[in-house]
XYZ file of C-alpha atoms in Angstrom:
458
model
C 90.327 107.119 79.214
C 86.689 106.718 80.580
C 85.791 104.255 77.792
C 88.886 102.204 79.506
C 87.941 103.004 82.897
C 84.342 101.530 82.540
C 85.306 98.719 80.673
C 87.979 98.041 83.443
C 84.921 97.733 85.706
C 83.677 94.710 84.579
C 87.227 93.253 83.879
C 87.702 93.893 87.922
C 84.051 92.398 88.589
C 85.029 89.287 86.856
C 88.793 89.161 88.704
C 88.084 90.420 92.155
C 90.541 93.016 91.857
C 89.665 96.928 92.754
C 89.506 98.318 89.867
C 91.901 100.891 91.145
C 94.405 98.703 89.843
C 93.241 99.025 86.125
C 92.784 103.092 86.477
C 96.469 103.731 87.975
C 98.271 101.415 85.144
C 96.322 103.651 82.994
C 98.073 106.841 84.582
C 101.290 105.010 84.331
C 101.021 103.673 80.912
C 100.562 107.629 79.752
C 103.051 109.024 81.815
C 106.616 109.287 81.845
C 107.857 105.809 81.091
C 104.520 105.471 78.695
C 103.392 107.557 76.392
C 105.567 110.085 77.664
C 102.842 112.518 79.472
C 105.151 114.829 82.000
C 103.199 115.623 85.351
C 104.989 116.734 88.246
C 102.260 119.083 89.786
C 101.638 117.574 93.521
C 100.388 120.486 94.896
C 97.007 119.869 92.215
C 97.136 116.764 92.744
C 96.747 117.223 96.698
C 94.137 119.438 95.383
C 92.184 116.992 93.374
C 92.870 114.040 95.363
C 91.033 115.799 98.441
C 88.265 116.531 96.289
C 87.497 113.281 94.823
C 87.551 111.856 98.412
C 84.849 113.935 99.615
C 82.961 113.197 96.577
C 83.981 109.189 97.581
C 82.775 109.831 101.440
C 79.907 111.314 99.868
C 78.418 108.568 97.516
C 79.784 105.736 100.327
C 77.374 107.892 102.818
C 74.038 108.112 101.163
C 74.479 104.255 99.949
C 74.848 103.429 103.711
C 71.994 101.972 105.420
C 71.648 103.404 109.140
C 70.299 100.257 110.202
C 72.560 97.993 108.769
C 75.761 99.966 110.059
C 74.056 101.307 113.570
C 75.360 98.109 115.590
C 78.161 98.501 114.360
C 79.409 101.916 114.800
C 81.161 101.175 118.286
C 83.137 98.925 116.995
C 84.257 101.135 114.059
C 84.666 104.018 115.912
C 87.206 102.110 118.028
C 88.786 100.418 114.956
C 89.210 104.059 113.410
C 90.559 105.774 116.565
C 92.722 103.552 118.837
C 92.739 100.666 116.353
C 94.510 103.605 113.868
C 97.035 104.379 116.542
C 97.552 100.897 117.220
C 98.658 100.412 113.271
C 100.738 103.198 113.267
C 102.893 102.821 116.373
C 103.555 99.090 114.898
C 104.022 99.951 111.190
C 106.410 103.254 112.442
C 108.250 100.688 114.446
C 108.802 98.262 111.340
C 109.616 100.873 109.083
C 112.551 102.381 111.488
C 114.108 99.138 112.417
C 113.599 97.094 109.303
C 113.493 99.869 106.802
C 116.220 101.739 108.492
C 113.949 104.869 107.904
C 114.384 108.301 110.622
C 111.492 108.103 113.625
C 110.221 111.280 111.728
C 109.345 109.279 108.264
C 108.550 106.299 109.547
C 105.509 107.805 111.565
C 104.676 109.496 108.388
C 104.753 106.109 106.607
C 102.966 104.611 109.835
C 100.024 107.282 108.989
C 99.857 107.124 105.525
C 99.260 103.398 105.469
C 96.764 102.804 108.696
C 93.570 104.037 106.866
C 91.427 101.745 104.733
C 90.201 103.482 101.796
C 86.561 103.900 101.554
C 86.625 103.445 97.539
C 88.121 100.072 97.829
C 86.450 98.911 100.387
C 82.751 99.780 98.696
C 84.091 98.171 95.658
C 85.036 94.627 97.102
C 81.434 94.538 98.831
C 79.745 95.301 96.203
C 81.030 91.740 95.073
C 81.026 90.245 97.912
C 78.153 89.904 99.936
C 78.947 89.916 103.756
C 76.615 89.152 106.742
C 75.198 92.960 107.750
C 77.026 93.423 111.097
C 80.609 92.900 108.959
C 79.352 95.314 106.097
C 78.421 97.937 108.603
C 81.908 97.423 110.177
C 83.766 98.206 107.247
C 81.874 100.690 105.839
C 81.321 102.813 108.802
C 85.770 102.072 109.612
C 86.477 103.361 106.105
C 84.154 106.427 105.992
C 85.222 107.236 109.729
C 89.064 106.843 109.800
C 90.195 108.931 107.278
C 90.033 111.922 109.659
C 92.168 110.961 112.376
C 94.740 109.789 109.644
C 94.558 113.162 107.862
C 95.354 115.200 111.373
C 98.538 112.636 112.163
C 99.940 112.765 108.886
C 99.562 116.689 109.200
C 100.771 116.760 112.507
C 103.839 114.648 111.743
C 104.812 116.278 107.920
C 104.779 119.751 109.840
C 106.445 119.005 113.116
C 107.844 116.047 113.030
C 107.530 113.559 116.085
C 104.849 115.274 118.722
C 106.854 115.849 122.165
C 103.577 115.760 124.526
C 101.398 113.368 122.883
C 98.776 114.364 124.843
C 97.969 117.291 123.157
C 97.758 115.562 120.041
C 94.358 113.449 121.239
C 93.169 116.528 122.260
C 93.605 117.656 118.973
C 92.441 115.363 117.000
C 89.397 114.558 119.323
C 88.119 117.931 119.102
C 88.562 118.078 115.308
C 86.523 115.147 114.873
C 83.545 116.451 117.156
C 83.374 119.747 115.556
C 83.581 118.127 112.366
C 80.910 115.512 113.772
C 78.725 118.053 115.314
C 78.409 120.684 112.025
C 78.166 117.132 110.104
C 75.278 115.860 111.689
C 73.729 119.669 111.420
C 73.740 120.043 107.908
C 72.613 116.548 107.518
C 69.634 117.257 109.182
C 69.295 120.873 108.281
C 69.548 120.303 104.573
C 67.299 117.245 104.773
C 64.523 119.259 106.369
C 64.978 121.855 103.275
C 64.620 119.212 100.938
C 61.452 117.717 101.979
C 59.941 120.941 102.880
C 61.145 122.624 99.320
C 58.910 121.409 96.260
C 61.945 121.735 93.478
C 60.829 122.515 89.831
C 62.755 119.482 88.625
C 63.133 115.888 89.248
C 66.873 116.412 88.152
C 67.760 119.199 90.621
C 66.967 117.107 93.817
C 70.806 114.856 93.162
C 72.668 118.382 92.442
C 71.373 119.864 96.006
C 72.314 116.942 97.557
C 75.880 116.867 96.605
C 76.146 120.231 96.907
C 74.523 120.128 100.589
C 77.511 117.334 101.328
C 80.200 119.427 100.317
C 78.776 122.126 102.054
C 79.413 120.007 105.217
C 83.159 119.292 104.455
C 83.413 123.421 103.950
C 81.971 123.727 106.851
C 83.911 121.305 108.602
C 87.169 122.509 106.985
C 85.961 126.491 107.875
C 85.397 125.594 111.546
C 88.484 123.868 112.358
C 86.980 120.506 112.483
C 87.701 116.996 110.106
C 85.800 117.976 106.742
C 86.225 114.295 106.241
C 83.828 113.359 108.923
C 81.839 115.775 108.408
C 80.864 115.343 104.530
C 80.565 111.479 105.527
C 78.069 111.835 108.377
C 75.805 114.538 106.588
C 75.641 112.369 103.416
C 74.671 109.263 105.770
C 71.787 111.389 107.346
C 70.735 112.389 103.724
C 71.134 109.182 102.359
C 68.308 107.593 105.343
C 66.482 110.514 105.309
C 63.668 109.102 102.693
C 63.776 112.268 100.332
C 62.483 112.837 96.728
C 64.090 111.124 93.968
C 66.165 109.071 96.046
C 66.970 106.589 93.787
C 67.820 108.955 91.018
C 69.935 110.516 93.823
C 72.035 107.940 94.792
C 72.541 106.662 90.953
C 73.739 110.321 90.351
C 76.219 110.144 93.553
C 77.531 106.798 92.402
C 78.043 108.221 88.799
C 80.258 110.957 90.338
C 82.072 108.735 92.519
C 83.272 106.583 89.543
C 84.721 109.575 87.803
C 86.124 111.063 91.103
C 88.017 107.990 91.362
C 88.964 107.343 87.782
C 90.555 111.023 87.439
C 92.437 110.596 91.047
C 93.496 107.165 90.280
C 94.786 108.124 87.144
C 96.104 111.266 88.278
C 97.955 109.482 90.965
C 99.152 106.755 88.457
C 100.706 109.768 86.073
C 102.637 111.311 89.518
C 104.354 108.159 89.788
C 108.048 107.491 87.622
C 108.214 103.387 87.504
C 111.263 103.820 86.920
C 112.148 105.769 89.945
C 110.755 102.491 91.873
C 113.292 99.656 92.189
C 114.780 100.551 94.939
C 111.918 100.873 97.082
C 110.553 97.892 96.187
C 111.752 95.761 99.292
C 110.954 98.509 101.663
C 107.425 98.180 100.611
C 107.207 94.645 100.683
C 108.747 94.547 104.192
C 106.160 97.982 105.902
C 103.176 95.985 103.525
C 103.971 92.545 105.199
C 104.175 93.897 109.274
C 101.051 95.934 108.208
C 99.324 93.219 106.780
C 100.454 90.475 109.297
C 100.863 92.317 112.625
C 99.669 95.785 112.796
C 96.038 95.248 111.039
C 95.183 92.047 112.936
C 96.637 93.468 116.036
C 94.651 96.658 115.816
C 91.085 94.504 114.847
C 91.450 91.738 117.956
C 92.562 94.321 120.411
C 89.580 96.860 119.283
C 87.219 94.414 118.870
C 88.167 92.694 122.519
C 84.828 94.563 123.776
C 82.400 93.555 121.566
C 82.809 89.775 121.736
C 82.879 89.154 117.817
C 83.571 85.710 117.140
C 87.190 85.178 116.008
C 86.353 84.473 111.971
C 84.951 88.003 111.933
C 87.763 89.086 113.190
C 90.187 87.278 111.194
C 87.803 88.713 108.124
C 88.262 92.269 109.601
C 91.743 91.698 109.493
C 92.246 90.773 106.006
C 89.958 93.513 104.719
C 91.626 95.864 105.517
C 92.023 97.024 102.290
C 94.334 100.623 101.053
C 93.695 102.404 97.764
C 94.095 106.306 96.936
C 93.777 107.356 100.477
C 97.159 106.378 101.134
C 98.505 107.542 98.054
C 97.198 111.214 98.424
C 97.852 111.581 101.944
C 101.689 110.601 100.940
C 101.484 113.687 98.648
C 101.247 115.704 102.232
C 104.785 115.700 103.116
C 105.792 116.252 99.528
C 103.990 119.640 99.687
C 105.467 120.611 103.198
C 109.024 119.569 101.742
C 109.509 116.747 104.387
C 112.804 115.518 103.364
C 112.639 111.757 101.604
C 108.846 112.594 100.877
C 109.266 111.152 97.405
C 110.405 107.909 98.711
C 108.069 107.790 101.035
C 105.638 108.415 97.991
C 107.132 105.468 96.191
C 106.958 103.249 99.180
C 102.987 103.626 99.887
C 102.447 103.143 95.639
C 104.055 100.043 95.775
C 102.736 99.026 99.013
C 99.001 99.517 97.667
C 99.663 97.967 94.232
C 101.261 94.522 95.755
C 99.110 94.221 99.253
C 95.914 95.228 96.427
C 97.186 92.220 94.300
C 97.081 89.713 96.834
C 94.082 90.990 99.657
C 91.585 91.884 96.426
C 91.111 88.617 95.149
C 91.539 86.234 98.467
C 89.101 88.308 99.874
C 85.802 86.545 98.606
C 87.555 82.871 99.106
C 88.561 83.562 103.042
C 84.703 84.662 103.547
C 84.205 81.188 102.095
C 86.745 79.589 103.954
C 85.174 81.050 106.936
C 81.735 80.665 106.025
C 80.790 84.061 106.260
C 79.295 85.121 103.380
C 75.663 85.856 102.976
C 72.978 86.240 100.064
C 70.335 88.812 101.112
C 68.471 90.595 99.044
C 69.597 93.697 97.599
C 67.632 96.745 96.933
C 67.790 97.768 92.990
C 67.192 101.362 93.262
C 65.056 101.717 90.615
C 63.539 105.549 89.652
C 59.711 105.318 88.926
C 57.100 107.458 89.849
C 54.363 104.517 90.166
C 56.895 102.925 92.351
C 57.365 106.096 94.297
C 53.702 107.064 94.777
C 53.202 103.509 96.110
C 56.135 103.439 98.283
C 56.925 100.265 96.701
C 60.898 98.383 96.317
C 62.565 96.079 93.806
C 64.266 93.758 95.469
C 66.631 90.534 93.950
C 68.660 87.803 95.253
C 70.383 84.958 93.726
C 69.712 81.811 95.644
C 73.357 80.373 96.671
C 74.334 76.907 96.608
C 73.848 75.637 100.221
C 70.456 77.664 100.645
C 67.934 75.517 102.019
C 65.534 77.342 100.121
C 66.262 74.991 97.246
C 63.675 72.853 96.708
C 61.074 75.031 97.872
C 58.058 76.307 96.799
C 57.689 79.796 96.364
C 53.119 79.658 98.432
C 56.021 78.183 101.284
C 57.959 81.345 101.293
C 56.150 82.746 104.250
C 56.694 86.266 102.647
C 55.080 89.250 104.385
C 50.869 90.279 103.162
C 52.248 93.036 100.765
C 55.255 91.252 99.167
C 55.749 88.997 96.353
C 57.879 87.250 93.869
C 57.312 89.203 90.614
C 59.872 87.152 88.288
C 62.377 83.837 88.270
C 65.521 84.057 86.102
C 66.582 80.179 85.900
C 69.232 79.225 83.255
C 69.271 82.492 81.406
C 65.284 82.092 81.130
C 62.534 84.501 82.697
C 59.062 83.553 83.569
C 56.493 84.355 85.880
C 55.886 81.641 89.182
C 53.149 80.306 90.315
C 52.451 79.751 93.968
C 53.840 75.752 93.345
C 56.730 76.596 91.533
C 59.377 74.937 93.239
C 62.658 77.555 93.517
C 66.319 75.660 92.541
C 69.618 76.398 94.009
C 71.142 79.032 91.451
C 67.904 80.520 90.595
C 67.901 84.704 90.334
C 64.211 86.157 92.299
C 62.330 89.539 91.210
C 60.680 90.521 95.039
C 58.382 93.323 94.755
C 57.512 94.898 98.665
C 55.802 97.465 99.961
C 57.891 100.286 102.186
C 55.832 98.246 105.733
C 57.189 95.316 104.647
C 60.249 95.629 103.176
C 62.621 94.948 106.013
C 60.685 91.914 107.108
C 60.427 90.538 103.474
């Protein structure tokens, strides 16, 4: 199954699709209707589905650049607090009059669907390369909403419809500072440790990391506050806080967060009976198309009214919007609490995330086209070496895109920063060293070596 999994990543590079996709069908095609696998256990897979989110918030933290996402947190705290309750009352509205589903379900279903899942999301941009300010939008939305959604669904599976609304915001806003304020403490706290605390072993430095994050959801959980916020903002403070090894800790996060996902997605993919799914189908379709249509792009123009972004970001906003396990395991909360129709419910969000995958996935990169907002800066490549380290020295490598006007340009006219340099040209599959008058071509793949001064400026 992890043979399959990896080899589904590049499969899902190539296609634009999540590779979500590839890791539920293989959870269906052993299950039930497949090889005939019987898995009924929700309760575990609550379990397990909560865990490999925080290991998910985790890795999408400390591979989030402060600077890159700091503009934009306003914007995404909006988008993942009234922009969240904007999607809900809309989807909960579509779902009860077209679905013909009870006020109680359809605010479950409302819930369920109005968070973007931080897995898909950092999947699709690791493929497609958005200006900064868009990036930092959607990966500071998807690591932040998942806590309000988790308190409504909650809220909703154990009561039903709240009678003074009121008291629900005052809920969930204090569970998301206490779970921002002990966040933001063990960020800091364990990042102090770290660089204070000479470890024996290069290899030790990822495992107290992780461990420090998901000592932040604990904490979180323990005090009565969103875990979910919390593991997210410690592991962003960890992940700027320039510590030992960080490279090697980030490649160790990301190698966690692969198999967190593959054994949720597949876990999720064995819960589900296809068969058990025709019926539902339609319902899906019709709560996937208002949320798609109406409530997302109603949520993003009305949250993003303050901040004057120009109206292709926000039709780019709108269609990345993107839903992947996080709506799937939250569905398994009113299963556990026995919330009557909870399994069609549970049928309605898997086929809601499998068609509205199908069709956002792969548009995605061809709207940011469309819209011309797609960008080709250079990318940090992470690499672990102690010369590299001890000189406080970065790989960086960028592709140069089709319309770049630095075609045609030689690399003395670069105007690069004293301390930074083009190492390497890949042209045509072939590698060689330039010289000050080599002249760079549109398609052409650059090696920049920089020095930590310089880097941001290179």
């Amino acid at each position: 199954m992890l043979l399959s999994a990896v080899a589904a990543v590049r499969v899902s590079s190539r296609s634009g699709l999540p590779s979500l996709l590839i890791y539920l069908g293989i959870g269906v095609a052993i299950g039930q209707d497949g090889i005939g696998v019987i898995f009924n256990d929700v309760g575990l897979t609550q379990v397990i589905g909560y865990a490999a989110l925080v290991v998910i918030l985790a890795e999408g933290g400390l591979g989030t650049k402060w600077k890159q996402i700091k503009p934009a947190v306003p914007a995404a705290a909006v988008l993942s607090t009234f922009g969240v309750a904007v999607s809900v009352g809309i989807t909960a509205t579509a779902a009860h009059y077209l679905a013909g589903m009870e006020w109680r379900q359809a605010l479950i279903i409302g819930a369920v669907v109005s968070s973007t899942d931080a897995a898909a999301v950092f999947s699709v941009l690791r493929n497609v390369p958005l200006p900064s300010r868009l990036t930092g939008v959607l990966e500071a939305e998807s690591g932040f909403n998942d806590a309000p959604v988790v308190i409504l669904v909650v809220a909703f599976s154990t009561a039903g419809p709240v009678e003074h609304w009121y008291v629900l915001i005052g809920h969930i806003a204090l569970e998301l500072a206490i779970g921002a304020a002990i966040g933001l403490a063990v960020g800091f706290l364990g990042a102090y440790g770290l660089r204070h605390v000479a470890l024996p072993a290069s290899g030790l430095y990822p495992i107290a990391v992780m461990a420090i994050a998901f000592t932040a959801y604990a904490g979180g959980a323990i005090g009565h506050g969103s875990g979910f916020l919390a593991v997210y903002l410690a592991s962003l403070v960890l992940g700027n806080a320039k510590l030992p090894h960080s490279p090697a800790t980030r490649g160790f996060a990301e190698g966690l967060g692969w198999i967190a996902q593959i054994g949720m997605f597949v876990l999720l993919g064995l819960l589900v009976t296809p068969h058990e799914l025709g019926d539902d189908i339609l319902p899906a379709i019709v709560v996937g198309l208002v949320l798609t249509v109406v409530a997302r792009p109603v949520s993003v123009f009305l949250s993003t009214a303050p901040f004057r972004t120009p109206w292709p970001e926000k039709a780019l906003l709108s269609w990345a919007g993107l839903r992947g396990a996080v709506p799937i395991v939250l569905a398994t909360i009113p299963m556990v609490a026995s919330v009557p129709d909870s399994r069609r419910m549970f049928n309605i969000v898997f086929i809601l995330v499998i068609v509205y995958t199908l069709v956002q996935g792969p548009t995605l990169p061809w709207l940011a086209r469309h819209l011309k907002l797609r960008d080709a800066e250079a990318k940090d490549l992470g690499i672990e070496s102690a010369p590299l380290e001890r000189l406080r020295g970065h790989l960086l490598s960028m592709t140069i895109p089709e319309s770049s006007r630095m075609h045609g340009v030689e690399v003395g006219e670069l105007r690069l920063p004293s301390g930074a340099a083009v190492t390497l040209v890949v042209r045509d599959g072939t590698s060689f060293v330039p010289l000050p008058s080599t002249v760079l071509r549109r398609g052409d793949e650059l090696l920049v070596v920089a020095t930590d001064p310089v880097r941001d400026k290179a």
